[in-house]
Coordinates of C-alpha atoms and ligand atoms in Angstrom, one line a residue:
M1410 CA -2.1 -4.4 29.5
R1411 CA -0.2 -5.6 26.5
P1412 CA -0.7 -3.1 23.6
V1413 CA -2.4 -4.5 20.5
Y1414 CA -1.0 -3.1 17.3
L1415 CA -3.5 -3.2 14.4
D1416 CA -2.1 -0.5 12.2
N1417 CA 0.2 -2.6 10.0
N1418 CA -0.8 -0.8 6.8
A1419 CA 0.7 2.3 8.3
T1420 CA 3.9 0.5 9.2
T1421 CA 5.0 -2.8 10.6
R1422 CA 7.4 -3.8 13.4
T1423 CA 10.9 -4.4 12.0
D1424 CA 11.4 -8.2 12.3
P1425 CA 14.1 -8.9 14.9
D1426 CA 15.9 -11.2 12.3
V1427 CA 15.9 -8.2 9.9
V1428 CA 17.5 -6.0 12.6
A1429 CA 20.1 -8.7 13.3
A1430 CA 20.9 -9.0 9.5
M1431 CA 21.4 -5.2 9.3
L1432 CA 23.6 -4.7 12.3
P1433 CA 27.0 -5.8 10.8
Y1434 CA 26.5 -3.2 8.1
F1435 CA 26.6 -0.4 10.6
S1436 CA 30.0 -1.6 12.0
D1437 CA 32.5 -4.0 10.5
Q1438 CA 30.9 -4.1 7.1
F1439 CA 31.0 -0.4 6.5
G1440 CA 32.5 -0.4 3.0
N1441 CA 31.1 1.4 0.0
A1442 CA 29.5 -1.1 -2.4
S1443 CA 31.1 0.7 -5.3
S1444 CA 34.7 0.3 -3.9
T1445 CA 36.9 -2.3 -5.7
H1446 CA 38.8 -3.4 -2.5
A1447 CA 37.6 -6.2 -0.2
F1448 CA 35.6 -3.8 2.1
G1449 CA 33.5 -2.9 -0.9
A1450 CA 33.3 -6.3 -2.5
D1451 CA 31.8 -7.9 0.6
V1452 CA 29.2 -5.2 0.8
A1453 CA 28.4 -5.4 -2.9
E1454 CA 27.8 -9.1 -2.4
A1455 CA 25.3 -8.4 0.3
V1456 CA 23.5 -5.8 -1.9
K1457 CA 23.4 -8.4 -4.6
A1458 CA 21.8 -11.0 -2.3
A1459 CA 19.2 -8.5 -1.2
R1460 CA 18.3 -7.7 -4.8
R1461 CA 18.0 -11.5 -5.5
A1462 CA 15.6 -11.9 -2.5
L1463 CA 13.4 -9.1 -3.6
A1464 CA 13.3 -10.3 -7.2
A1465 CA 12.2 -13.7 -5.9
L1466 CA 9.5 -12.2 -3.7
I1467 CA 7.8 -10.3 -6.6
G1468 CA 8.7 -13.0 -9.2
A1469 CA 10.9 -10.8 -11.4
A1470 CA 12.7 -12.4 -14.4
F1471 CA 16.1 -10.8 -13.6
D1472 CA 17.6 -9.5 -10.3
H1473 CA 18.7 -6.3 -12.0
E1474 CA 15.1 -5.3 -12.7
V1475 CA 15.1 -4.3 -9.0
V1476 CA 16.2 -0.7 -8.4
F1477 CA 16.6 0.3 -4.7
T1478 CA 15.1 3.6 -3.7
S1479 CA 14.3 5.5 -0.5
G1480 CA 10.8 4.0 -0.3
G1481 CA 7.4 3.8 -1.9
T1482 CA 7.0 7.5 -2.3
E1483 CA 10.2 7.9 -4.3
S1484 CA 9.4 4.8 -6.4
D1485 CA 6.0 6.2 -7.3
N1486 CA 7.5 9.6 -8.2
A1487 CA 10.3 8.0 -10.2
A1488 CA 7.9 5.8 -12.2
L1489 CA 5.5 8.6 -13.1
L1490 CA 8.3 11.0 -14.2
S1491 CA 10.2 8.4 -16.1
A1492 CA 7.2 7.2 -18.1
L1493 CA 6.3 10.8 -18.9
E1494 CA 9.7 11.7 -20.1
A1495 CA 10.1 8.5 -22.1
G1496 CA 6.5 9.0 -23.5
E1497 CA 7.0 12.6 -24.5
A1498 CA 9.6 11.6 -27.1
E1499 CA 6.8 9.6 -28.8
G1500 CA 4.1 12.3 -28.4
R1501 CA 2.5 10.6 -25.4
S1502 CA 1.8 13.0 -22.6
E1503 CA -1.2 11.7 -20.7
I1504 CA -1.5 9.7 -17.5
V1505 CA -4.4 7.4 -16.6
T1506 CA -4.7 6.7 -12.9
T1507 CA -7.4 6.2 -10.3
R1508 CA -9.2 8.4 -7.8
V1509 CA -8.2 6.1 -4.9
E1510 CA -4.4 6.1 -5.3
H1511 CA -2.1 7.0 -2.4
Q1512 CA -0.9 10.6 -2.3
A1513 CA 2.5 9.3 -3.4
V1514 CA 0.9 8.9 -6.9
L1515 CA -1.8 11.6 -6.7
A1516 CA 0.5 14.4 -5.6
P1517 CA 3.1 14.0 -8.4
A1518 CA 0.2 13.5 -10.9
A1519 CA -1.4 16.8 -9.8
H1520 CA 2.0 18.5 -9.9
L1521 CA 2.6 17.4 -13.5
E1522 CA -0.9 18.6 -14.4
K1523 CA -0.2 22.0 -12.9
T1524 CA 3.4 22.5 -14.0
R1525 CA 3.5 20.7 -17.3
G1526 CA 0.0 20.7 -18.5
V1527 CA -0.1 16.9 -18.5
K1528 CA -3.6 15.5 -18.9
V1529 CA -4.4 13.1 -16.1
H1530 CA -7.5 10.9 -16.2
Y1531 CA -8.7 9.9 -12.7
I1532 CA -10.8 6.7 -13.0
G1533 CA -13.5 6.2 -10.5
V1534 CA -14.6 3.2 -8.5
D1535 CA -17.9 1.7 -7.5
D1536 CA -19.3 1.4 -4.0
A1537 CA -17.2 -1.6 -3.3
G1538 CA -14.1 0.2 -4.4
R1539 CA -13.8 -1.7 -7.7
L1540 CA -12.3 0.1 -10.7
D1541 CA -14.6 1.3 -13.5
I1542 CA -12.9 -0.9 -16.1
D1543 CA -14.9 0.5 -19.1
A1544 CA -13.8 4.1 -18.1
Y1545 CA -10.2 2.9 -17.8
R1546 CA -10.2 1.3 -21.2
A1547 CA -11.8 4.3 -22.7
A1548 CA -9.2 6.7 -21.2
L1549 CA -6.3 4.8 -22.8
G1550 CA -5.2 5.9 -26.2
P1551 CA -2.4 7.0 -28.5
C1552 CA -1.6 9.9 -26.1
T1553 CA -1.2 7.8 -23.0
A1554 CA 2.3 7.6 -21.7
L1555 CA 1.5 5.7 -18.5
A1556 CA -1.3 4.0 -16.7
S1557 CA -0.7 3.7 -13.0
V1558 CA -3.1 1.6 -10.9
M1559 CA -2.4 0.4 -7.3
W1560 CA -2.2 -3.4 -6.7
A1561 CA -4.1 -3.0 -3.4
N1562 CA -5.7 0.0 -1.8
N1563 CA -4.1 1.0 1.5
E1564 CA -7.4 2.0 3.2
T1565 CA -9.8 -0.8 2.2
G1566 CA -7.4 -3.5 1.0
T1567 CA -9.3 -3.8 -2.3
L1568 CA -7.2 -5.6 -4.9
F1569 CA -7.2 -4.3 -8.5
P1570 CA -6.9 -6.7 -11.5
V1571 CA -3.5 -5.2 -12.4
A1572 CA -2.4 -8.0 -14.8
A1573 CA -5.5 -7.4 -17.0
L1574 CA -5.1 -3.6 -16.6
A1575 CA -1.5 -3.9 -17.7
E1576 CA -2.5 -5.8 -20.8
M1577 CA -5.0 -3.1 -21.8
A1578 CA -2.3 -0.5 -21.3
K1579 CA 0.1 -2.5 -23.4
A1580 CA -2.5 -2.8 -26.2
A1581 CA -2.7 1.0 -26.2
G1582 CA 1.1 1.3 -26.4
A1583 CA 1.4 2.8 -23.0
L1584 CA 3.5 1.8 -20.0
F1585 CA 1.9 0.3 -16.9
H1586 CA 3.0 1.0 -13.3
T1587 CA 1.5 -0.4 -10.2
D1588 CA 1.9 0.9 -6.6
A1589 CA 2.2 -2.4 -4.9
V1590 CA 3.4 -1.0 -1.6
Q1591 CA 0.5 -2.7 0.3
A1592 CA 0.4 -5.9 -1.7
V1593 CA 4.1 -7.0 -1.7
G1594 CA 4.5 -9.8 0.9
K1595 CA 0.8 -10.1 1.4
V1596 CA -0.3 -11.7 -1.9
P1597 CA 1.7 -14.0 -4.3
M1598 CA 3.3 -12.2 -7.2
E1599 CA 4.8 -13.4 -10.5
V1600 CA 5.5 -10.1 -12.1
K1601 CA 7.4 -11.6 -15.0
A1602 CA 4.2 -13.4 -16.2
T1603 CA 2.5 -10.0 -16.6
A1604 CA 2.7 -6.9 -18.8
I1605 CA 3.5 -4.7 -15.7
D1606 CA 6.4 -2.5 -16.6
M1607 CA 7.1 -0.9 -13.2
L1608 CA 6.1 -1.8 -9.6
S1609 CA 6.7 0.2 -6.4
L1610 CA 7.3 -1.4 -3.0
S1611 CA 8.4 -0.3 0.4
G1612 CA 10.4 -2.0 3.2
H1613 CA 8.5 -0.8 6.2
K1614 CA 5.2 -2.4 5.1
L1615 CA 6.7 -5.9 5.2
H1616 CA 8.6 -5.9 8.5
G1617 CA 11.6 -4.3 6.9
P1618 CA 13.2 -1.0 7.8
K1619 CA 11.8 2.5 7.0
G1620 CA 13.3 4.7 4.3
I1621 CA 14.1 1.9 1.9
G1622 CA 12.1 0.6 -1.0
A1623 CA 12.4 -0.4 -4.6
L1624 CA 11.1 0.1 -8.1
Y1625 CA 10.9 -2.9 -10.3
V1626 CA 11.6 -1.8 -13.9
K1627 CA 11.0 -4.6 -16.5
K1628 CA 14.0 -5.3 -18.6
G1629 CA 13.8 -3.3 -21.9
V1630 CA 11.6 -0.5 -20.4
K1631 CA 13.2 2.9 -21.1
F1632 CA 13.9 4.5 -17.7
R1633 CA 14.9 8.0 -16.9
P1634 CA 16.3 8.4 -13.4
L1635 CA 14.6 10.7 -10.9
I1636 CA 17.8 11.1 -8.9
R1637 CA 20.9 11.6 -11.0
G1638 CA 24.4 11.3 -9.6
G1639 CA 26.8 8.4 -9.6
H1640 CA 26.4 5.2 -11.5
Q1641 CA 24.8 3.2 -8.6
E1642 CA 21.9 1.0 -9.5
R1643 CA 23.2 0.8 -13.2
G1644 CA 22.7 4.6 -13.5
R1645 CA 19.0 4.4 -12.5
R1646 CA 19.3 5.9 -9.0
G1647 CA 22.3 8.0 -8.0
G1648 CA 23.7 8.0 -4.5
T1649 CA 25.7 5.7 -2.3
E1650 CA 23.6 2.7 -1.4
N1651 CA 21.9 2.6 2.0
V1652 CA 23.5 -0.8 2.6
P1653 CA 22.1 -1.6 6.1
A1654 CA 18.6 -0.8 4.9
I1655 CA 19.0 -2.7 1.6
V1656 CA 20.3 -5.8 3.5
G1657 CA 17.3 -5.4 5.9
L1658 CA 14.9 -5.2 3.0
G1659 CA 16.4 -8.3 1.5
K1660 CA 16.0 -10.2 4.8
A1661 CA 12.4 -8.9 5.1
A1662 CA 11.7 -10.2 1.5
E1663 CA 13.1 -13.6 2.4
L1664 CA 10.9 -13.9 5.5
A1665 CA 7.8 -12.6 3.7
L1666 CA 8.2 -15.2 1.0
A1667 CA 8.7 -18.0 3.5
H1668 CA 5.6 -16.9 5.5
L1669 CA 3.4 -15.9 2.5
A1670 CA 1.1 -18.9 2.1
D1671 CA 0.6 -20.0 5.7
E1672 CA 0.4 -16.6 7.3
G1673 CA -1.8 -15.2 4.5
T1674 CA -4.4 -17.9 5.4
R1675 CA -4.0 -17.5 9.1
V1676 CA -4.2 -13.7 9.0
R1677 CA -7.3 -13.8 6.7
G1678 CA -9.0 -16.1 9.3
L1679 CA -8.3 -13.6 12.1
R1680 CA -9.5 -10.6 10.0
D1681 CA -12.7 -12.4 9.0
R1682 CA -13.4 -13.3 12.6
L1683 CA -12.8 -9.7 13.6
E1684 CA -15.1 -8.4 10.9
Q1685 CA -17.9 -10.9 11.5
G1686 CA -17.7 -10.4 15.3
L1687 CA -18.0 -6.6 15.0
L1688 CA -20.9 -6.8 12.5
Q1689 CA -22.7 -9.1 14.8
R1690 CA -22.1 -7.0 17.9
I1691 CA -22.5 -3.5 16.5
E1692 CA -25.6 -2.0 14.8
G1693 CA -25.2 0.5 12.0
C1694 CA -21.8 -0.8 11.0
R1695 CA -20.5 -1.8 7.5
V1696 CA -17.4 -3.3 5.9
N1697 CA -15.9 -1.1 3.2
G1698 CA -14.2 -2.6 0.2
D1699 CA -14.5 -5.5 -2.2
G1700 CA -15.7 -8.6 -0.2
E1701 CA -14.0 -11.0 -2.6
N1702 CA -10.8 -9.4 -3.8
R1703 CA -9.2 -7.9 -0.8
L1704 CA -5.9 -8.1 1.0
P1705 CA -6.1 -10.8 3.7
N1706 CA -5.0 -8.4 6.5
T1707 CA -7.2 -5.3 6.1
A1708 CA -10.5 -4.5 7.6
N1709 CA -12.1 -1.2 7.0
L1710 CA -15.3 -0.6 8.9
A1711 CA -17.6 2.4 9.0
F1712 CA -19.9 3.2 12.0
D1713 CA -22.9 5.3 11.2
F1714 CA -23.1 8.8 12.8
L1715 CA -19.7 8.5 14.5
D1716 CA -16.4 10.2 14.2
G1717 CA -13.5 7.8 13.4
E1718 CA -11.0 10.0 15.3
A1719 CA -13.1 9.7 18.5
I1720 CA -13.2 5.9 18.2
L1721 CA -9.4 5.8 17.6
N1722 CA -8.8 7.9 20.7
R1723 CA -10.8 5.6 22.9
L1724 CA -9.3 2.5 21.4
D1725 CA -5.8 4.0 22.0
R1726 CA -6.7 4.5 25.7
A1727 CA -7.7 0.8 25.7
G1728 CA -4.3 -0.1 24.4
I1729 CA -5.4 -0.8 20.8
A1730 CA -3.7 1.0 17.9
A1731 CA -5.7 1.4 14.7
S1732 CA -6.2 4.1 12.1
T1733 CA -9.0 6.0 10.3
G1734 CA -7.5 5.4 7.0
S1735 CA -4.2 6.5 5.6
A1736 CA -1.7 7.7 8.2
C1737 CA -0.7 10.6 6.0
T1738 CA -4.1 12.2 6.3
S1739 CA -4.8 11.3 9.9
G1740 CA -5.4 14.2 12.1
S1741 CA -7.3 16.0 9.3
T1742 CA -11.0 16.1 9.6
E1743 CA -11.5 15.7 5.9
P1744 CA -13.2 12.3 5.1
S1745 CA -11.0 9.9 3.2
H1746 CA -10.8 10.5 -0.6
V1747 CA -11.0 6.7 -1.0
L1748 CA -14.3 6.4 0.8
K1749 CA -15.7 9.5 -0.9
A1750 CA -14.8 8.0 -4.3
M1751 CA -16.8 4.9 -3.1
N1752 CA -19.8 7.1 -2.5
L1753 CA -20.3 6.0 1.1
P1754 CA -23.4 7.5 2.6
A1755 CA -22.8 10.7 4.5
R1756 CA -23.7 9.1 7.8
A1757 CA -20.9 6.6 7.4
L1758 CA -18.2 8.8 5.8
N1759 CA -16.7 10.2 9.0
G1760 CA -16.9 7.0 11.0
A1761 CA -14.4 4.8 9.3
L1762 CA -11.9 2.7 11.2
R1763 CA -9.1 0.7 9.6
L1764 CA -7.8 -2.4 11.4
S1765 CA -4.8 -3.9 9.6
L1766 CA -3.2 -7.1 10.8
S1767 CA 0.2 -8.8 10.2
R1768 CA 1.8 -12.1 10.9
E1769 CA 2.6 -10.8 14.4
N1770 CA -1.1 -10.7 15.5
S1771 CA -2.9 -13.4 17.3
G1772 CA -6.4 -14.5 18.1
A1773 CA -6.1 -12.8 21.5
D1774 CA -5.7 -9.4 19.7
V1775 CA -8.9 -10.0 17.9
D1776 CA -10.6 -10.9 21.2
R1777 CA -9.4 -7.6 22.7
V1778 CA -11.0 -5.6 19.9
L1779 CA -14.2 -7.6 20.1
E1780 CA -14.4 -6.9 23.8
A1781 CA -13.5 -3.2 23.7
L1782 CA -15.0 -1.8 20.5
P1783 CA -18.7 -2.5 21.0
G1784 CA -18.7 -0.6 24.3
I1785 CA -16.7 2.3 22.8
V1786 CA -19.2 2.7 19.9
A1787 CA -22.2 2.5 22.3
A1788 CA -20.7 5.1 24.6
L1789 CA -20.0 7.5 21.8
R1790 CA -23.4 7.0 20.3
E1791 CA -25.0 7.9 23.7
M1792 CA -23.5 11.3 23.0
S1793 CA -24.4 11.5 19.3
P1794 CA -27.6 13.5 18.7
A1795 CA -27.5 12.3 15.1
W1796 CA -27.5 8.7 16.2
Q1797 CA -30.4 9.3 18.6
A1798 CA -32.4 11.1 15.9
R1799 CA -31.6 8.5 13.2
Q1800 CA -34.3 7.0 11.0
P1801 CA -34.0 3.2 10.7
E1802 CA -32.3 2.3 7.4
G1803 CA -34.7 1.9 4.6
A1804 CA -37.5 3.7 6.6
V1805 CA -40.0 5.6 4.5
H1806 CA -39.9 9.3 5.5
G1807 CA -42.9 11.7 5.7
Ligands
PLP914 C1 -0.2 2.5 -1.3 C2 0.9 3.2 -0.8 N1 1.8 3.8 -1.6 C3 2.9 4.5 -1.2 C4 3.1 4.6 0.2 C5 4.3 5.4 0.6 O1 5.4 4.5 0.9 P1 6.6 5.1 1.8 O2 6.1 5.3 3.2 O3 7.6 4.0 1.8 O4 7.1 6.3 1.2 C6 2.3 4.0 1.1 C7 2.5 4.2 2.6 O5 1.5 4.4 3.3 C8 1.1 3.3 0.6 O6 0.3 2.7 1.5

């Protein structure tokens, strides 16, 4: 049976056109972009075109606001450290972020707390994953160096009002960074029309290659490089450019922009049919995340009294690839920090399943899940003493 891939928030298939665009840069076009001879000049031109394509996708004002990095994780680390170093010169040493960020933000923030005594404010969310805006506003102040809030959550797809949050940070004199790794290529962006100072993105989430990403740094924002070395990327990221990957990311950006409007609508339709179909067919099941403001491709469901890993295993055997949440924590039995922050009831916390679509999915993929999943849930519940002993929701005890 044809495998069904519904784990596109973990990674996407590299588009064949992206692979084709990259290939010459592994062979004939092997020059170093910094060389002044013809071998270098051709390659430098290709890097320039990729930068332009990426700037167009996110709506940057200037191509040179795009700094190529090794991926989302490096971009997030670079943004946090840079803002802190720039802020310290002005007596600003605090970071405001959220409890539901990816580890690529949470881990460097925790490291800065531990090693440099940086005060980090972790803002909470409500049960739909929406940020506590009052708490965010209250945490911003004269000591804030940086506010970092993701554009879209990788587990639930919930979208954050980053443009408004960036304005609030600006009013407090702080920089604003957004981890837009899950949002770029899935929602329209016009970053130049916002007060966002830095934005992280990653190639492999938008049908580009792995190990390549970028950090948008608004013109005029003071930037301290994380990786020091040669003068590549205007001194903002040392190291010989990964040209094939940069070219691939440029092609992926071009394709994402071309597909954005049509595919966004089509994928949303598939996702909604999937969710509605599962809610209708399966008892004790909920959709996690903001119903209104959500990525079009992400469905996060929780099944009462079940273990998400067990569901995943059975889906995998049925040829369907999904996830329990973020890939970086899969395999661990700890419930997701995102769902915990959303205060999901205990009976649902371990039974989460993330189905994330892309432009490569079809209605037939949705049908496959609708056929397979209800039976899997029913079979697992047969073996779940907690399910058997459950009290109907809202039942009066005693
Ligand atoms: C929201 C978010 N930020 C950062 C990352 C890390 O990106 P990369 O894999 O390119 O390092 C991911 C990847 O899962 C992500 O979902």
